[in-house]
XYZ file of C-alpha atoms in Angstrom:
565
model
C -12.007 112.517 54.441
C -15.272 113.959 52.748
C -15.055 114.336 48.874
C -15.582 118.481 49.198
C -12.541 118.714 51.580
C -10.454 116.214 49.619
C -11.240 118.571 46.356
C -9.992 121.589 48.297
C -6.621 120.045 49.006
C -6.107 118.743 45.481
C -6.949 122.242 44.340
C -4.599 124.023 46.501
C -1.431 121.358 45.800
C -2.095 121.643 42.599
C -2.084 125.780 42.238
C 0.976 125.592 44.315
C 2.778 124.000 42.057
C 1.475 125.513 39.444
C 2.575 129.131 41.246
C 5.794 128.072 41.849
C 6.654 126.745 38.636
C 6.751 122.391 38.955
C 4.028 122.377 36.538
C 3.911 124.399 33.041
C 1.224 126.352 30.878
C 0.287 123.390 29.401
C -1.663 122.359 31.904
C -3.832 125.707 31.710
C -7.115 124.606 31.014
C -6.989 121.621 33.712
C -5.878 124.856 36.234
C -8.510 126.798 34.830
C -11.512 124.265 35.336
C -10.099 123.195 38.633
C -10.371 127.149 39.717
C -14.228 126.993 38.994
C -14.529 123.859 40.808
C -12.900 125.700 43.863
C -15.135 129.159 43.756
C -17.789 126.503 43.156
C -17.032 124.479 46.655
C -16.358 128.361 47.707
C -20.368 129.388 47.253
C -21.428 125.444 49.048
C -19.186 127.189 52.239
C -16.704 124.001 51.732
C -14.220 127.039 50.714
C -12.351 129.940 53.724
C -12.227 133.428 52.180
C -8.385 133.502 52.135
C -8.549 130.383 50.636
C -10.354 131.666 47.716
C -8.743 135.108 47.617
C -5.451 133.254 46.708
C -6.950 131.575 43.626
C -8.419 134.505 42.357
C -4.992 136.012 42.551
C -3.390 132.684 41.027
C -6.057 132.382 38.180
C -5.419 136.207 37.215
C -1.679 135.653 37.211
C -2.147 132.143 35.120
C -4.215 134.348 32.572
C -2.723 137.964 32.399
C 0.397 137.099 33.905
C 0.418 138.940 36.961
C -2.246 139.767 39.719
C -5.654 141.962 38.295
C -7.469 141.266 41.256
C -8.702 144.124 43.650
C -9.192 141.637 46.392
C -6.428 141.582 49.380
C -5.501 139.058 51.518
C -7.792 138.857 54.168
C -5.767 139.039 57.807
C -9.042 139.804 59.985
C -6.098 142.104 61.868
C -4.809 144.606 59.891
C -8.001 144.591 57.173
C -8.191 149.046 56.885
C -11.279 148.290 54.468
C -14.458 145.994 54.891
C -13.301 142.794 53.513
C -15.699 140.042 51.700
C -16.203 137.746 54.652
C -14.057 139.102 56.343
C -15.339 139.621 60.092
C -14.401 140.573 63.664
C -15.942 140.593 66.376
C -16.611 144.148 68.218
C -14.188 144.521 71.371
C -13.272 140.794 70.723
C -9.781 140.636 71.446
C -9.498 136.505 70.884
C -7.882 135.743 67.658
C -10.508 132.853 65.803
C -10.163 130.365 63.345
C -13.806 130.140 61.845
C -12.987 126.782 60.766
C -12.776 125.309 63.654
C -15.644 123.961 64.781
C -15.003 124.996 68.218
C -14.657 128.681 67.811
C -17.897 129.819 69.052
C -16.625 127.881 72.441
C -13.382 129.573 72.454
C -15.295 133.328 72.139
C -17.027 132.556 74.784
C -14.347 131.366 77.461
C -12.486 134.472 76.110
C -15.711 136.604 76.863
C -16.623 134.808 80.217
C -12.648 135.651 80.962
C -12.718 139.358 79.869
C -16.259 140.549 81.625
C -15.591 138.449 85.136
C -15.688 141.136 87.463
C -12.828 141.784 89.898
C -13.577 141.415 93.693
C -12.140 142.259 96.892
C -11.747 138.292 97.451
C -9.187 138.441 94.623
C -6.238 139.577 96.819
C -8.388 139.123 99.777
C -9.772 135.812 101.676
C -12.907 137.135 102.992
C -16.085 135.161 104.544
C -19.044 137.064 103.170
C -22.122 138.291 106.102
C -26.186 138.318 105.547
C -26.671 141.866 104.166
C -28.095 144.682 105.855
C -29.775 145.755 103.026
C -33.747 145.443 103.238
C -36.843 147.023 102.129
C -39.258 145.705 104.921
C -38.212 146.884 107.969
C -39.079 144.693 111.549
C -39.060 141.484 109.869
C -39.233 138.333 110.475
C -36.075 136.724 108.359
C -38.428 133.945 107.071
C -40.843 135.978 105.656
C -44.032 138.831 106.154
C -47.671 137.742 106.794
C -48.324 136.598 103.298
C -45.499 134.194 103.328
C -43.593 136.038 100.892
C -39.783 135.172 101.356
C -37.565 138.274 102.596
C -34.816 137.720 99.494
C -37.433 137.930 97.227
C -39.419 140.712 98.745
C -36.013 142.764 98.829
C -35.616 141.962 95.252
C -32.058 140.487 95.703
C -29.816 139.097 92.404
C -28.055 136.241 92.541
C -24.561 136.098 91.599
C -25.236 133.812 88.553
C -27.596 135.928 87.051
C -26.735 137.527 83.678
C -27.975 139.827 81.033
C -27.875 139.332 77.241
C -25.557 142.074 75.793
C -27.472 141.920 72.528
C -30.483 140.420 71.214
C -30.757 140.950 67.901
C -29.696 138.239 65.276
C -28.464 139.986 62.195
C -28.553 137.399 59.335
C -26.003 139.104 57.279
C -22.992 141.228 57.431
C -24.669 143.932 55.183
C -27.628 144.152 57.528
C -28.177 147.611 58.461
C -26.231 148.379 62.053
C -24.900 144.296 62.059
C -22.369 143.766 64.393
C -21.336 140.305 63.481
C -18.800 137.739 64.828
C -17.793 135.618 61.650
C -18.336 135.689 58.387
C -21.953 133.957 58.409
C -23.065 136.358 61.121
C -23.247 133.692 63.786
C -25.838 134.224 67.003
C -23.509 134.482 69.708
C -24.100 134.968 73.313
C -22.764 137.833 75.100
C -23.633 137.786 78.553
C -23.065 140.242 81.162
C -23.043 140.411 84.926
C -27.006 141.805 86.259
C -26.656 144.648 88.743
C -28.140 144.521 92.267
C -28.332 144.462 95.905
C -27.229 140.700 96.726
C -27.692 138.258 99.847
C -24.557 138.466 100.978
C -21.827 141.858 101.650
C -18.181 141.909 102.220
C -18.129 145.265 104.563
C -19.491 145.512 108.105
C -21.511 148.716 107.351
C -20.598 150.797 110.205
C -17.402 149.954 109.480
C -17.371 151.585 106.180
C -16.022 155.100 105.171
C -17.500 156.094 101.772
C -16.398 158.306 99.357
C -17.775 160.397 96.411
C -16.361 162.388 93.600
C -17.312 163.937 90.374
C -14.762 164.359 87.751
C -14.970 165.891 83.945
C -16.927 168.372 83.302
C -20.629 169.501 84.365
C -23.634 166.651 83.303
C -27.059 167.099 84.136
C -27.972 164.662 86.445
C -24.556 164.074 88.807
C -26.561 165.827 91.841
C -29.250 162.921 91.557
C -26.412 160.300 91.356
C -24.904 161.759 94.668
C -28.095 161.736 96.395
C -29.135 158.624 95.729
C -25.342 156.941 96.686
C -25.752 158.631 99.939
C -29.278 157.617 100.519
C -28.339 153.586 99.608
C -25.515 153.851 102.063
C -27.067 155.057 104.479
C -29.800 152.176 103.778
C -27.115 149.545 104.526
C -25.706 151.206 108.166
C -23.170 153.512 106.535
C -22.700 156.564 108.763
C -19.093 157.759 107.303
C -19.961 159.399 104.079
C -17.466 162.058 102.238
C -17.518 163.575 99.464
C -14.102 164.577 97.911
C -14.293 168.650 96.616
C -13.447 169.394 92.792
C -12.575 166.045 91.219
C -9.455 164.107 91.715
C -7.760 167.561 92.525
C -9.370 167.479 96.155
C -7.034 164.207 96.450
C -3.665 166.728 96.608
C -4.649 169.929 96.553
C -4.096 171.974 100.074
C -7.074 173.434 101.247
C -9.473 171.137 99.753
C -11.074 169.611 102.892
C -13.409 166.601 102.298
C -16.992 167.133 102.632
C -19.511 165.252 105.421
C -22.364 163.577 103.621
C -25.623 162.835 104.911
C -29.433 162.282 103.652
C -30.463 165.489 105.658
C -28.020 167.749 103.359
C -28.488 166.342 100.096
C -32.187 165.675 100.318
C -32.886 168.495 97.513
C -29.231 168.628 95.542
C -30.927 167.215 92.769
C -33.273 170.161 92.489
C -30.405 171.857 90.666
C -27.672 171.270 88.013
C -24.268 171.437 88.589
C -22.313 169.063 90.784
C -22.839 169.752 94.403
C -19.286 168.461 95.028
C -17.702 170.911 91.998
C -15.725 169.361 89.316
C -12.448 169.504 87.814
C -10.179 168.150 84.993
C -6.392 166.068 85.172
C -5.209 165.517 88.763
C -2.372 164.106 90.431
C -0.349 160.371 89.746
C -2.343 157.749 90.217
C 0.193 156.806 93.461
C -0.740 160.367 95.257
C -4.113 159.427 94.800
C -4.412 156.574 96.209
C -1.737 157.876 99.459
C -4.561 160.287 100.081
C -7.273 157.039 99.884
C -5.058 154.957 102.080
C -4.567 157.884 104.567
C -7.612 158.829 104.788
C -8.722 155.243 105.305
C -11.323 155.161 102.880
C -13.159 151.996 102.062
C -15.550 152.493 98.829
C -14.579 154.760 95.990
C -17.399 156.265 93.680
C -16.404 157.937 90.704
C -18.284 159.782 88.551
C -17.171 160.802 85.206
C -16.454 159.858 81.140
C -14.086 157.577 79.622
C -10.960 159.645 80.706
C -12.546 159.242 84.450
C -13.216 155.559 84.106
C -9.223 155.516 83.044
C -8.531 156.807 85.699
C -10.793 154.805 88.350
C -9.233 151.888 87.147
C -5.795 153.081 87.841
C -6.627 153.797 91.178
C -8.241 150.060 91.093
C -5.047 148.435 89.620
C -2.797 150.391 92.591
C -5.129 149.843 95.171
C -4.942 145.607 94.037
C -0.913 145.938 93.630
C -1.103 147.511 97.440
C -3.559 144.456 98.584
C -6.043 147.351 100.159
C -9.376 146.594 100.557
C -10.791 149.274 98.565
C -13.709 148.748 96.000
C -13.541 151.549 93.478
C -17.061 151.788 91.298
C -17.554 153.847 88.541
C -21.031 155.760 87.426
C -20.818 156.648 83.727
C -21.449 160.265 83.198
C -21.452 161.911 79.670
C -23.639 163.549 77.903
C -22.186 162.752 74.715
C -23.183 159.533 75.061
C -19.846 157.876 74.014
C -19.158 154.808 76.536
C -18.763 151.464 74.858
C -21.690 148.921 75.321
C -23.878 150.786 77.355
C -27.558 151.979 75.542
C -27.284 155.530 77.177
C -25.224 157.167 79.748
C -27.053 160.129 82.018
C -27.534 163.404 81.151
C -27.907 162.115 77.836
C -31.600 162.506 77.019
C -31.124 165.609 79.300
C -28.916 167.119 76.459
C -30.917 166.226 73.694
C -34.050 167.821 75.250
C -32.192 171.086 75.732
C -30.271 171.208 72.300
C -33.121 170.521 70.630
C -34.890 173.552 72.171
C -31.670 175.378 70.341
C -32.628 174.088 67.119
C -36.379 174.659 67.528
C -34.682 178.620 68.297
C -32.474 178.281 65.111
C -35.747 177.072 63.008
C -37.522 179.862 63.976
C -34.430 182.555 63.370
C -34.271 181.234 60.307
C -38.177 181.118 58.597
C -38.639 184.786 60.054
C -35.728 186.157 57.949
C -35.239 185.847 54.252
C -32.844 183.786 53.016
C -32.313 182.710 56.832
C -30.054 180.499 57.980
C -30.048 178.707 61.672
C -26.458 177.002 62.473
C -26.397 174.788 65.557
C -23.304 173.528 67.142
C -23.786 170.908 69.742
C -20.967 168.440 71.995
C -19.612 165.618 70.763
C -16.215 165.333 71.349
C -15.483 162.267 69.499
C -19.118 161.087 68.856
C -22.448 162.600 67.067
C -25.112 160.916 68.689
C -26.344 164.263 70.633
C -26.604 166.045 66.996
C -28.383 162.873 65.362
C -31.016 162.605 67.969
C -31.307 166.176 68.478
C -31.897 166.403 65.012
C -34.554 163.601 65.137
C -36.802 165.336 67.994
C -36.865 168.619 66.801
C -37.850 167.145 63.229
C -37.077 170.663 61.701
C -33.241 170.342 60.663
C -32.015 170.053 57.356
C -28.483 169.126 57.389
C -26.671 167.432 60.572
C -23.278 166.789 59.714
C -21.231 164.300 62.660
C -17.666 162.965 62.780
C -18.407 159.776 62.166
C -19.577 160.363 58.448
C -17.102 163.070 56.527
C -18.496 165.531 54.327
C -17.067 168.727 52.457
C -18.222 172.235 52.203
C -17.372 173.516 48.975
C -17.656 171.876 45.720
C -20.280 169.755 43.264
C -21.702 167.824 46.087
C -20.898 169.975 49.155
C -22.762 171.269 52.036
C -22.416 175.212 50.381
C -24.205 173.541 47.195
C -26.884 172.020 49.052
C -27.577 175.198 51.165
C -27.934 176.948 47.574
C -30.633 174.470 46.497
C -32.226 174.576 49.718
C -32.643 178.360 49.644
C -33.757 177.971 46.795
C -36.857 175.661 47.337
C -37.505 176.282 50.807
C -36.415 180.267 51.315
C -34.576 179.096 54.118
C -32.982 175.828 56.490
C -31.445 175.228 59.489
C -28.060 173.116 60.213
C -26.884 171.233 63.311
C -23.160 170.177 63.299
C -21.435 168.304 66.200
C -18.334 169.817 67.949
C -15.610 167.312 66.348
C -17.100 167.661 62.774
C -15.330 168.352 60.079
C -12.079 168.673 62.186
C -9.760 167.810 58.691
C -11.417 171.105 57.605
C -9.563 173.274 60.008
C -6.249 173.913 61.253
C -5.306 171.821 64.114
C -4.195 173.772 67.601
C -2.166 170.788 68.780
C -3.107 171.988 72.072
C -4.718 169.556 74.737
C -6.805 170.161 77.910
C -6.093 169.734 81.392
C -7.647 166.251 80.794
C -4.854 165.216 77.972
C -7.741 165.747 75.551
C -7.269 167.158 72.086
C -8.854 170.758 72.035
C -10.809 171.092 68.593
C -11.245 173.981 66.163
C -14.266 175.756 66.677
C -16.173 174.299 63.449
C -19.254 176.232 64.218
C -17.228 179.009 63.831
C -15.485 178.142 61.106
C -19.329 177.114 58.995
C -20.476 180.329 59.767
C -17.921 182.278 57.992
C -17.645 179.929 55.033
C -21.735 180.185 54.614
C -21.166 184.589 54.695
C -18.694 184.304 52.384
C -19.926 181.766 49.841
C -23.541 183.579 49.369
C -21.871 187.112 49.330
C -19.290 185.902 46.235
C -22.272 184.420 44.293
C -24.147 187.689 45.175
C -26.870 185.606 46.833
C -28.437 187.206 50.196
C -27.940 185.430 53.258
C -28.779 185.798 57.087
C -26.796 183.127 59.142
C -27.960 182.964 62.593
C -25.722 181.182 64.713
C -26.193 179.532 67.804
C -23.964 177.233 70.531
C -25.638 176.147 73.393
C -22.767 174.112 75.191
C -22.860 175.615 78.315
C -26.755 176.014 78.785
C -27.102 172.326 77.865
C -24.314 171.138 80.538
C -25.560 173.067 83.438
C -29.656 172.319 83.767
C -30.863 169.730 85.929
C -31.575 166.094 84.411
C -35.205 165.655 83.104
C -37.516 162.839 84.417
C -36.058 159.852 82.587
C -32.180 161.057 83.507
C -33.379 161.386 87.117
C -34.591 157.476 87.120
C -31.331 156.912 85.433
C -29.546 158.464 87.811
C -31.082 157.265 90.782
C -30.935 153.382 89.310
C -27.196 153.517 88.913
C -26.299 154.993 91.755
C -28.261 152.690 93.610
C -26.647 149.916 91.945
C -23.218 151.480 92.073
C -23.159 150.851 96.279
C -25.184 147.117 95.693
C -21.962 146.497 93.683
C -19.370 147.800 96.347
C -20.846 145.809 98.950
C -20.940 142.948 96.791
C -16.979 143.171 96.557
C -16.912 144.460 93.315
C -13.948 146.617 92.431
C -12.818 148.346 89.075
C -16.564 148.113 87.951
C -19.007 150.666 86.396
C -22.420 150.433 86.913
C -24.965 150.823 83.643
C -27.610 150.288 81.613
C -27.022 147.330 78.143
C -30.244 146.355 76.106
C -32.511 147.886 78.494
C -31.097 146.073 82.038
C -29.119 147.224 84.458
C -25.894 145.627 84.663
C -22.040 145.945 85.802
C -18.744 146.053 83.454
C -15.800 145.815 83.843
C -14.412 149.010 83.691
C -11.455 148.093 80.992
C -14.165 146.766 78.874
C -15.487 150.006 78.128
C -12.473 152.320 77.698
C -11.130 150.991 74.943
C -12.152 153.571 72.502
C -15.177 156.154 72.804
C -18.526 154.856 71.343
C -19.346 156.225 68.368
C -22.193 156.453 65.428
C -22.526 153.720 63.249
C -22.893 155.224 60.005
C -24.877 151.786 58.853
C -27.305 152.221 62.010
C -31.015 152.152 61.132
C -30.625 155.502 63.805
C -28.017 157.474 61.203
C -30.604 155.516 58.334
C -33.962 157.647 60.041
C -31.670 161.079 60.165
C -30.955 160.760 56.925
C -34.581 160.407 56.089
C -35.786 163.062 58.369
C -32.958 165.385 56.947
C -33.281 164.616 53.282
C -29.747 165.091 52.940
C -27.549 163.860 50.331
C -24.172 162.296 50.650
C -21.475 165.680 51.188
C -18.294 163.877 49.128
């Protein structure tokens, strides 16, 4: 045994029976030196933070007779505040021992374990067939005229290939935006399954019925996504296309008569927003569901929708696995709140922030034309504020953005109503943007829920533009409040060039991954590649805005704003 770790276990004997009372006060000044020999071995990393946390509480109850400390014993389960040292792991669901030498090994079977991707040969034995997938049509199998081999002309993936999750090693915990595993803020790999067409399918093509439905509500860019499924489909020898009419309500609902697909009829649906196929909220028990799939004999699912979609797309996975049907269900992840776990964007994103920014750019204007004016922006974001922080950022011209993630109050010292003041003041006039689920503890809560199951929120755009009237008019300061909410407008355009590649890229990908045998997947883009997650992975909990992000760190400088509590 090394003389470091032999140290340590003297130390902690001894405190323990100095705690519980075997040895007496007389002994103080040994216990005290033998403390600073432990927060010594502590700094060298010989030390665990609970470890130490324990003698600081021991030393303070040795010399004030009982426990001054402010530190709390670090669990690394139930820790409610950032802990020194203290670390877990985002999504990691693996409890770890950071003193054992082989955690990093046991993270990674646990993350190998979590993001395998479920297949068809799970509850099936199934011999897989060359694909039908190809670019160059009339080919030789071996290869063109140049010698080029088909696979790699057609640009297949192989099975083993893998994307890193993240790439950036943070080299401490206070980092801005570090996401870090242990305490020393260890590089570990996070791989992730690549997306594309492969060698080898698990459907006989003209075999296949397809299906395609569009949940939530409206996103710019689900028309693109449903064009290019039912071109790729049609690519490998599908013939049997559907899509399903207004969500998962055209599962159940009488009179709701699937819809024929074809390249011919969708060729220009992306030419306009909206979801060629309608949309709807809530729908029917998972079991209906998937008596409707089963009836109508239904062989690929595609689902496109948010997180309370994806929950639901799983269901209908799990069922159609506990029913042994050879169904692969594959998600597409559409919201433009941008609020999927582990994914860089989802579509109609950037489409969003184009258009709300326009709103702002309106509000700016509203507001320098009048005196004293003030331009109030509310923008979506159920549960997240990255629409209203990169709004913010593109238009350049806002002056407060205020977002769930980071709470703030409007009255008082250092409130939003006091800033406003000063800004009047200097400027003559500024312009706020404020995310839907801002500021919710400000309001009185409806308790009522959509046909979804989610929360409905008090209108806080509302709500800011009263407050702002009535605070100027009681200090007798003039005021003109232009307010303006964009929702709909935003949701209902057409997706802008880079959500159309988007869109076409996962879609694409979306059938590659069905006739790879991939069920219970969603297709997406992580650290710039295109790859395929497990869909339990990623409805967890909605993504939201790290308030230690460099991102939140440029608003902030673009804003000027202060700190609102």
């Amino acid at each position: 045994m090394g003389t470091a770790l032999l140290d340590c276990v003297v130390i902690i004997l001894y405190l323990r029976l100095v705690n519980t009372g075997l040895l007496d006060d007389n002994h103080f000044e040994l216990v005290h030196i033998l403390i600073k020999m432990a927060v010594s071995l502590k700094s060298s990393g010989s030390f665990c933070s609970t470890q130490l946390q324990w003698l600081h509480s021991t030393r303070d109850r040795l010399l004030y007779g009982s426990s001054h400390s402010n530190a709390k014993e670090c669990t690394c389960k139930k820790t409610k505040r950032p802990a020194p040292l203290c670390v877990k792991a985002t999504s990691m669901k693996v409890e770890l021992d950071f003193n054992d030498p082989s955690w990093k090994q046991k993270f990674q079977e646990d993350w190998d374990k979590r993001f395998n991707l479920p297949r068809i040969t799970d509850i099936y034995d199934l011999k897989p067939r060359p694909t039908t997938f190809s670019l160059k049509k009339n080919r030789s199998p071996a290869g063109d005229e140049n010698g080029t081999p088909m696979d790699k002309w057609n640009g297949y993936v192989n099975n083993d290939d893998r994307a890193l999750l993240k790439v950036i090693k943070y080299s401490s915990p206070n980092s801005a935006g570090a996401e870090c595993i242990d305490p020393d803020c260890s590089w570990v790999e996070q791989w992730v399954h690549r997306a594309g067409p492969r060698k080898e399918i698990y459907y006989e093509p003209e075999e296949v019925k397809a299906a395609i439905v569009t949940c939530g509500g409206l996103c710019p860019g689900l028309n693109d996504v449903i064009r290019q499924i039912v071109f790729t489909l049609e690519t490998y020898g599908v013939k049997n296309i559907v899509g399903i009419p207004f969500g998962y309500r055209g599962f159940f609902e009488k009179g709701l008569k699937e819809m024929p697909l074809s390249r011919h009829l969708v060729e220009n649906i992306n030419l306009a927003g909206g979801s060629f196929l309608g949309v709807s909220r809530g729908g029917a028990k998972t079991s209906e569901i998937v008596d409707s799939i089963q009836a109508r004999r239904i062989d690929m699912l595609f689902v496109l929708g948010g997180n309370g979609t994806h929950a639901g797309a799983n269901a209908i996975h799990e069922e159609c696995r506990k029913r042994k049907l050879k169904v692969s269900v594959v998600a597409v992840p559409k919201t433009i709140d941008n609020d999927i776990l582990l994914m860089d964007k989802t579509f109609g994103f950037d489409t969003a922030v184009e258009e709300a920014q326009r709103a702002i750019n309106s509000a700016y204007i509203e507001a320098r034309s009048a005196y004293h004016g003030i331009g109030l922006v509310k923008l979506m974001g159920r549960s997240s504020g990255f629409i209203a922080m990169h709004a913010s950022l593109s238009s350049g011209q806002v002056d407060v953005c205020l977002i769930p993630e980071v709470p703030f109050t409007l009255d008082g010292e250092y409130g939003v109503l006091r800033h406003l003041e000063h800004l009047l003041k200097t400027k003559g006039f500024c312009v706020i943007c404020v995310a839907e689920a801002a500021g919710q503890e400000l309001l009185q809560k409806s308790g009522a829920t959509d046909a979804s199951g989610n929360v409905i929120l008090s209108d806080i755009g509302v709500h800011m533009q009263q407050k702002i009237k009535m605070h100027f008019k009681d200090i007798g300061v003039p005021a003109d409040v232009k307010y303006i909410d964009p929702t709909y407008m935003v949701r209902a355009c057409r997706a802008n060039a880079s959500d159309a590649i988007l869109c076409t890229v996962l879609g694409q990908n979306a059938v590659h991954g069905a006739f790879a045998g991939f069920s219970g997947i969603t297709s997406c883009i992580c650290n710039t590649h295109y790859v395929y997650l497990p869909i339990t992975e990623v409805i967890t909990a909605p993504k939201r805005v790290n308030p230690n992000s460099r991102m939140w760190h440029r608003c902030l400088t673009s804003t000027g704003q202060p700190d609102f509590h």
